[in-house]
Coordinates of C-alpha atoms in Angstrom, one line a residue:
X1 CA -8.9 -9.1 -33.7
X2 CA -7.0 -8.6 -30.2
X3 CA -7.0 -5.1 -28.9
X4 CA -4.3 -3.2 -26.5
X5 CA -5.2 -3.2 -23.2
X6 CA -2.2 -0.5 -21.6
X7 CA -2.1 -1.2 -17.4
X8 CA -0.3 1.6 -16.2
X9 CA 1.4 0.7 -12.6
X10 CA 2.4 -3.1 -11.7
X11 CA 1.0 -3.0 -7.9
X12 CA -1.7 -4.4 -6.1
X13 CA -4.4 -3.9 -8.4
X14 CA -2.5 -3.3 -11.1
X15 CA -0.9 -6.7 -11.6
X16 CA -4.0 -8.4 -10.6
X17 CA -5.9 -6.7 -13.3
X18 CA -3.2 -7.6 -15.9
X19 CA -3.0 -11.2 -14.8
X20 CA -6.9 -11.5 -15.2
X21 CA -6.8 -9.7 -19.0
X22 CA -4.1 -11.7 -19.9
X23 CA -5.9 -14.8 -20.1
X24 CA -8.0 -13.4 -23.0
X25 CA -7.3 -14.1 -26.1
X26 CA -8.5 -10.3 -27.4
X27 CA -6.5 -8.6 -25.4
X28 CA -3.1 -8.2 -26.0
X29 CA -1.8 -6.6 -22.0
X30 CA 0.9 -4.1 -22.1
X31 CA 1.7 -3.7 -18.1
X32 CA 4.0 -0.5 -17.4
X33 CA 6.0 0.0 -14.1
X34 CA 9.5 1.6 -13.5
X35 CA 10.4 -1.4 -11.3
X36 CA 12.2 -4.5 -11.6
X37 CA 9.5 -6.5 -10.0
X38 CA 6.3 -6.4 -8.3
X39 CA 6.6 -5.3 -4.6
X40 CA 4.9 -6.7 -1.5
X41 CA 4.9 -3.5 0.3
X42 CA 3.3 -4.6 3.0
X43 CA 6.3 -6.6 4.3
X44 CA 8.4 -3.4 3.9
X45 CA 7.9 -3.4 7.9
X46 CA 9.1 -6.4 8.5
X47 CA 11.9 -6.7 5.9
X48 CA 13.4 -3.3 7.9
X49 CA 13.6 -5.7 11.3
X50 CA 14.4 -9.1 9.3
X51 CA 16.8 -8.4 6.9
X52 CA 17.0 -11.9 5.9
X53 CA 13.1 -11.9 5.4
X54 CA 13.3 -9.1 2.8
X55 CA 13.1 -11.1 0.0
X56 CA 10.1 -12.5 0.0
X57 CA 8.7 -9.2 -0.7
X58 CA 9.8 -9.8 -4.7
X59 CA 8.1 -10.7 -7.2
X60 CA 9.3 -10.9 -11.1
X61 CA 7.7 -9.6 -14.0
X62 CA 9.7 -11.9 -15.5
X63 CA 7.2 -14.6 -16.9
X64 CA 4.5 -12.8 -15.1
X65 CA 2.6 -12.2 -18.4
X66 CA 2.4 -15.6 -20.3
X67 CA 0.8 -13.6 -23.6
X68 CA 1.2 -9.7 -22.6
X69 CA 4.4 -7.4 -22.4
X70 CA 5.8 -5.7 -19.5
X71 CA 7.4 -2.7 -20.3
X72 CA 9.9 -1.5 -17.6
X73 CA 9.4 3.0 -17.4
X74 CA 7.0 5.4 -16.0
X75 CA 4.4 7.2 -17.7
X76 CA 4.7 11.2 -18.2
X77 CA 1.4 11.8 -20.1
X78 CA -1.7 10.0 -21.0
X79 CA -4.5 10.4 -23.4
X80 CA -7.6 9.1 -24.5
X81 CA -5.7 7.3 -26.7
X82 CA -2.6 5.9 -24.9
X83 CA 0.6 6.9 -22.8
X84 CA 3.6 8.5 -23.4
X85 CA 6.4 7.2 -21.4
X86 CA 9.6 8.9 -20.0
X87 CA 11.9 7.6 -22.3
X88 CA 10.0 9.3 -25.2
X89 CA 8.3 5.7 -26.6
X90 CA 4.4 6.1 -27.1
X91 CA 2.0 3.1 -26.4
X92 CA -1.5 2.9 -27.9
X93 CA -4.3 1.5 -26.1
X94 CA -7.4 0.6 -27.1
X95 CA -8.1 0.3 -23.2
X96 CA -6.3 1.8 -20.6
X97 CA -6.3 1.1 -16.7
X98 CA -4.4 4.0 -14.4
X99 CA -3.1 1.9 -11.4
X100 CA -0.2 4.0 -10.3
X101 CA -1.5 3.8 -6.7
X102 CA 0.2 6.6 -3.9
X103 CA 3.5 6.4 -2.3
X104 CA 4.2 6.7 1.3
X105 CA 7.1 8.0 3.6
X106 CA 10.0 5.3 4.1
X107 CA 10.2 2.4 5.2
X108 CA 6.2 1.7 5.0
X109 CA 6.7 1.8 0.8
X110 CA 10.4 1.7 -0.6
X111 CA 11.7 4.7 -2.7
X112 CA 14.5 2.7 -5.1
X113 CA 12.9 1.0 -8.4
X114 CA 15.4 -2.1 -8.1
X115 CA 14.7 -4.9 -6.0
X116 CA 18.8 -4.5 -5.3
X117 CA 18.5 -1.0 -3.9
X118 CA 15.4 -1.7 -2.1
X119 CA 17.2 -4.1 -0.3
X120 CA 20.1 -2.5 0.6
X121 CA 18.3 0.5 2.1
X122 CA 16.4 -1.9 4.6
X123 CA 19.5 -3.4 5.4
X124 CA 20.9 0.0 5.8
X125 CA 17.9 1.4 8.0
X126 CA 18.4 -1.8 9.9
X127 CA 21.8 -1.4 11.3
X128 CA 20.7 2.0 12.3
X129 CA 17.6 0.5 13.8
X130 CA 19.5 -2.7 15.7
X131 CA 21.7 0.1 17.9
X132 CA 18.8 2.1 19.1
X133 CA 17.5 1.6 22.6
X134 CA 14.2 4.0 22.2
X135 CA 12.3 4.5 19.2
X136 CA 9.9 6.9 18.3
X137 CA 7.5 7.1 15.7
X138 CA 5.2 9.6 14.1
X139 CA 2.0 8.5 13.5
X140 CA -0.6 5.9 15.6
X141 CA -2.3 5.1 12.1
X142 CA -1.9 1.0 11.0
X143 CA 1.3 1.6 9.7
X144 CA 2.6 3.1 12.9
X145 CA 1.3 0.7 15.1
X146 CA 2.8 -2.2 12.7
X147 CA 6.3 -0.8 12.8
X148 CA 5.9 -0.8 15.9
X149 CA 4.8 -4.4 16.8
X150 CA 7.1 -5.2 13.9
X151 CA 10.4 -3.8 16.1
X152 CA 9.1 -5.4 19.4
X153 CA 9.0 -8.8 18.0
X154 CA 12.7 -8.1 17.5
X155 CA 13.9 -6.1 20.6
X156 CA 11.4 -6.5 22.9
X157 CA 13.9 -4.4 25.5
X158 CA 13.6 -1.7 23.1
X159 CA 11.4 1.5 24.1
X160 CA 8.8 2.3 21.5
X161 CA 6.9 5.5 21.7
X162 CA 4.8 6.4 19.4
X163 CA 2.5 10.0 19.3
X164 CA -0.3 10.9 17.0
X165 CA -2.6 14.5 17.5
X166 CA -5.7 12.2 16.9
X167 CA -7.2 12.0 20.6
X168 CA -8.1 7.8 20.1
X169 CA -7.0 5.5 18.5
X170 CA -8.1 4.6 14.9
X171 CA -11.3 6.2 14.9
X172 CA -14.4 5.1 13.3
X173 CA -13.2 1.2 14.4
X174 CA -15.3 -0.8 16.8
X175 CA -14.5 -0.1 20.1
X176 CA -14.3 -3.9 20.6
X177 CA -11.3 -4.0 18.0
X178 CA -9.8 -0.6 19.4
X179 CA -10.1 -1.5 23.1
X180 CA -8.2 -5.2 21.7
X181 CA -5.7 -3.0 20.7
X182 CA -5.0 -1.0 23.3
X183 CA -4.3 -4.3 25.7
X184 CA -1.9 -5.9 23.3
X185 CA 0.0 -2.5 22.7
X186 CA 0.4 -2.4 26.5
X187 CA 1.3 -6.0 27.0
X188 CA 3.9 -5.6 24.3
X189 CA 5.3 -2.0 26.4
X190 CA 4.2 0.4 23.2
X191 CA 4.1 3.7 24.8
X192 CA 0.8 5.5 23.2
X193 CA 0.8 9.4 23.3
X194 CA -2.2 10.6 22.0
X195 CA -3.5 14.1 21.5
X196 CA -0.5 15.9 21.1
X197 CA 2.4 16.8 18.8
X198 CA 5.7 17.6 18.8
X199 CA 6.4 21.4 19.4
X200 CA 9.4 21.0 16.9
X201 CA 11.0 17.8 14.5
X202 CA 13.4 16.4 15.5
X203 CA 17.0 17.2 14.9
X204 CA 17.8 14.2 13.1
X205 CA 17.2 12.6 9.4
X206 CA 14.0 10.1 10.3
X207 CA 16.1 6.0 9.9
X208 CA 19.4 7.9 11.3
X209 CA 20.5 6.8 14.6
X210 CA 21.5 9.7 16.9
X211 CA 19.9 10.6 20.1
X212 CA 17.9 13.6 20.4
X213 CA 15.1 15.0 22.8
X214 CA 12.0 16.2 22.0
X215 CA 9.1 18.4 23.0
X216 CA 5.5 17.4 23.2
X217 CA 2.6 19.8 22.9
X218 CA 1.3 19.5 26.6
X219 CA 5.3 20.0 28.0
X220 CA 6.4 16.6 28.1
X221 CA 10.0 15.8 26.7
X222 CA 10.6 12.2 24.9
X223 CA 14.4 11.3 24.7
X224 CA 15.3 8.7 21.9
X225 CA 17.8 7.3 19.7
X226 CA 15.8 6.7 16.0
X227 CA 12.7 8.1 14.8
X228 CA 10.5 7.4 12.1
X229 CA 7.6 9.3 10.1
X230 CA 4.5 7.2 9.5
X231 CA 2.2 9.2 7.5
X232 CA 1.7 11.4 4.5
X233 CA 0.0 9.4 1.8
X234 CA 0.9 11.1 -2.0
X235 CA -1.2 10.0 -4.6
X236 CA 0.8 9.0 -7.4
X237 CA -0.7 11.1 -10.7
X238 CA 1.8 13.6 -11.8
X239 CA 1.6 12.0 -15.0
X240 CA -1.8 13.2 -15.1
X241 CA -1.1 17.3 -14.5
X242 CA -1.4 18.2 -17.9
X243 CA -5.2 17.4 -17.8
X244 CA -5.1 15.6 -21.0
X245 CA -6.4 13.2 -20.2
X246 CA -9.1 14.5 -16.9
X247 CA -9.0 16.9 -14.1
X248 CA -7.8 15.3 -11.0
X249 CA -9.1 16.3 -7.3
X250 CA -7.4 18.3 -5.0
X251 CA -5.9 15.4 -3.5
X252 CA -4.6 14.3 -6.8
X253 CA -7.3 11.4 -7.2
X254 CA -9.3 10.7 -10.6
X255 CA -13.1 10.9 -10.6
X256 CA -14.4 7.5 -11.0
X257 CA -17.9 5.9 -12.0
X258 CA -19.3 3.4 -10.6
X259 CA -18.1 0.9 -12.5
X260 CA -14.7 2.7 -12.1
X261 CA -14.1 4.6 -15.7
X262 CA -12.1 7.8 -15.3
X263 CA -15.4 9.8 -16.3
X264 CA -16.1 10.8 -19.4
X265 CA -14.5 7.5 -21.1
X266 CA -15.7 4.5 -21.4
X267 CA -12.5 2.5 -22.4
X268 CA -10.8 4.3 -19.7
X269 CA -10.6 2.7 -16.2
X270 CA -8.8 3.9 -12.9
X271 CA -8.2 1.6 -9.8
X272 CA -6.2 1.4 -6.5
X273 CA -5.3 4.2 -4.3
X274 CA -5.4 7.0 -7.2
X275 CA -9.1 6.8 -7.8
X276 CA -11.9 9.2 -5.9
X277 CA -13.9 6.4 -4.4
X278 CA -14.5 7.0 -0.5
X279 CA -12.7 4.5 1.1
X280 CA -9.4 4.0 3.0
X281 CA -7.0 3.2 0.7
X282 CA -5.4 -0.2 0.8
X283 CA -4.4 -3.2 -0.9
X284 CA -7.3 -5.1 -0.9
X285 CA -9.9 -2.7 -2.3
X286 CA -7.5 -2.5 -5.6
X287 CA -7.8 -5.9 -5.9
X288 CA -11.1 -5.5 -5.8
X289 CA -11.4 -2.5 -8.2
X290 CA -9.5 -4.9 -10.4
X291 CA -11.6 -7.5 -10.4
X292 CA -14.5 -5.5 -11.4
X293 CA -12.7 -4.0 -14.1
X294 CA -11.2 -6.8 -15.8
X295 CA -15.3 -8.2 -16.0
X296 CA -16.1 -5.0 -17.6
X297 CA -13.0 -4.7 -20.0
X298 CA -13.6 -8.9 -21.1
X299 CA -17.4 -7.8 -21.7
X300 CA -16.2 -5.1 -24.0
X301 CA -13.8 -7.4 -25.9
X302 CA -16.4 -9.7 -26.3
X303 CA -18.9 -7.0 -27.5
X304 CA -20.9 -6.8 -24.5
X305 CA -22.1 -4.1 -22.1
X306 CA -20.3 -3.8 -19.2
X307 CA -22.2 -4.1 -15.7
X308 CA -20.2 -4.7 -13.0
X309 CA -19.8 -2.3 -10.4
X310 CA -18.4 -1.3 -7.5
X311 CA -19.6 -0.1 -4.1
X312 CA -17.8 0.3 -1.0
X313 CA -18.7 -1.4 1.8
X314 CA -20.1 0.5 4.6
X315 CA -17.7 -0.3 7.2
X316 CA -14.1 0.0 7.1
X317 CA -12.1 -3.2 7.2
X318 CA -8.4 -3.6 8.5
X319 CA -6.2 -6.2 9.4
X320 CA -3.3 -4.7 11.3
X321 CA -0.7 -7.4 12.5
X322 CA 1.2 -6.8 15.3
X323 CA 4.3 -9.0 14.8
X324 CA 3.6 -12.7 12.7
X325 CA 1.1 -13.8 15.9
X326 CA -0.2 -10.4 17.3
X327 CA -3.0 -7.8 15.9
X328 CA -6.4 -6.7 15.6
X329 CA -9.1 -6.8 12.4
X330 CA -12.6 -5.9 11.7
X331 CA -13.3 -7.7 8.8
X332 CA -17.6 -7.2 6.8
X333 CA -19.9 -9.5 8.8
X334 CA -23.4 -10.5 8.2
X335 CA -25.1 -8.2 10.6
X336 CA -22.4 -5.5 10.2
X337 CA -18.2 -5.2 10.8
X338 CA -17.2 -8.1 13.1
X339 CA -14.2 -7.8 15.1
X340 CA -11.5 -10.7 14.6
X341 CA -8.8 -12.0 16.8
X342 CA -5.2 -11.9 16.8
X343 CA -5.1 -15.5 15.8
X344 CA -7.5 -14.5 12.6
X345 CA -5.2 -11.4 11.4
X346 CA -2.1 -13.7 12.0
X347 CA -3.6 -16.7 9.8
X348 CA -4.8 -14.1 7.3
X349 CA -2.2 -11.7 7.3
X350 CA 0.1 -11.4 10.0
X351 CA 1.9 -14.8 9.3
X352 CA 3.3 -14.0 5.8
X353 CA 2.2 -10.8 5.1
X354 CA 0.5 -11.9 1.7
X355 CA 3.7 -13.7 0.3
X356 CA 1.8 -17.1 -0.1
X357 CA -0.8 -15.3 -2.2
X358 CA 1.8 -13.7 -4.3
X359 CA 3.7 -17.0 -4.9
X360 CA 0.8 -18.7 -6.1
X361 CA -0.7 -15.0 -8.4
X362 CA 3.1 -15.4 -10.1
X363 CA 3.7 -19.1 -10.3
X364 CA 6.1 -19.5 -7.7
X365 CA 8.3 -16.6 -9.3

């Protein structure tokens, strides 16, 4: 007898773990996302600078699912025993996965459901973007530093500043990989201010061109035409304030254990940014929470215990592309983190951003 198995949220980990389930004939996969198709946000950064590249960031449902259902809505509530979604319609699950992931201030992760919106907001933000001579950007985390590599690849005669209160430069990185940095953000002519803030926004909306001048902390005034805000991760579980289903973390996160049930259930699974588990949160470790918890979820349809589980690794790992050919990674070595070259992130990442590994996880959709 096939049971439901309800994925809520089509991302990174999300899809992955439907894809996995659906190849099991007891499971019957009901995948549930508000968009049109799955989106490789991590060419959000480039799409903004290449318009014409911003399509390879889409990927179907479409014939995603050879067996399962994708339902196209968001969930309001959930329960032990399924979701309710916003149109009013109620899914039972005999299994549920909460893969809803965190959303994160435009462009780094779009805002619009439809691929057609998405789209014509980078193209939008673009044309603002092409008549700027000197950028500035909140933020010296990854996805600062991309945006900018990401612009300089473009219009290299364009001024990028970019200022962060952290007093270095990704922290808790080997120095190796940070010092790496450093030189090719200086060779490219990124302007770093580090340690300080802004005494005051500024006056414009951030993606709207219109010059401005700004004041920094220690007294020093930056004059430029665009800015853009790159941080404020939200975790996406509003769906989850009616504690029906658990109590989340101040942060909005959902206790995990180690083999990544929402505690208290053991048919109930979380994954992806919205779970507790100490890590940074990014792309690959859902899709590595998802692999762990489609073994467990197969073991239970096959009336087995489930054992896998999940521990994070004790080094942080990154692989932060600066333009298709630049960038700097620490990926796990044998003897500890080992810091990779440009040419590594570029073949692994920096290249394509992921699409190839899309194209082949949707059959060329």
């Amino acid at each position: 007898m096939s049971r439901t198995v309800v994925v809520i949220g089509g991302g990174y980990g999300g899809a992955a773990v439907a894809k996995a389930l659906d190849a099991e004939p007891e499971a019957e996969v009901v995948l549930i996302d508000p968009r049109d198709a799955f989106v490789n946000t991590a060419g959000s950064l480039r799409a903004l600078t290449q318009p014409d590249w911003g399509s390879n960031m889409f990927f179907p449902y479409t014939g995603f699912l050879t067996r399962g259902t994708v339902i196209r809505d968001r969930a309001v509530s959930v329960d032990a025993g399924g979701v309710t979604l916003a149109s009013g319609r109620r899914v039972e699950a005999d299994y549920l996965v909460l893969a809803t992931g965190s959303s994160y201030t435009y462009p780094a992760k779009p805002v619009a459901d439809s691929t057609e919106q998405v789209l014509e907001d980078l193209r939008g933000t673009h044309k603002e973007l092409a008549g700027a001579e000197h950028v500035l950007i909140l933020g010296a985390g990854p996805v600062g530093l991309e945006l900018a590599g990401e612009i300089k690849e473009v219009w290299a005669h364009k001024q990028v500043t970019v200022v962060d209160p952290a007093e270095r430069l990704l922290p808790g990185f080997e120095p190796e990989m940070r010092h790496d940095l450093h030189r090719q953000l200086d060779e490219l002519g990124i302007h770093l201010r580090l340690g300080t803030t802004l005494t005051a926004p500024p006056a414009t909306e951030p993606g709207r061109a219109g010059t401005f001048t700004v004041t920094t902390a220690d007294g020093q005034e930056i004059t430029a035409d665009i800015w853009f805000r790159a941080h404020g991760v939200r975790i996406n579980s509003d769906y989850l304030a009616d504690g029906r289903l658990t109590t989340r973390t101040p942060r909005g996160q959902v206790p995990v254990t180690d083999g990544l049930n929402v505690r208290g259930y053991d048919h109930v699974y979380a994954i992806g940014d919205i779970t507790d588990v100490p890590e940074a949160k990014m792309a690959g470790y859902a899709m590595q929470h998802a692999e762990v918890v489609a073994r467990n979820i197969t073991a239970q349809l096959r009336g087995e215990p489930p054992t896998a589980t999940y521990q994070p690794l004790p080094h942080p790992m990154i692989l932060l592309p600066l333009g298709p050919r630049g960038g700097a990674g620490q990926l796990p070595g044998p003897d500890g983190p080992a810091v990779v070259t440009a040419e590594t992130v570029s073949a692994y990442k920096g290249a394509d951003l992921f699409t190839g590994r899309f194209t082949e996880q949707f059959g060329g959709a």
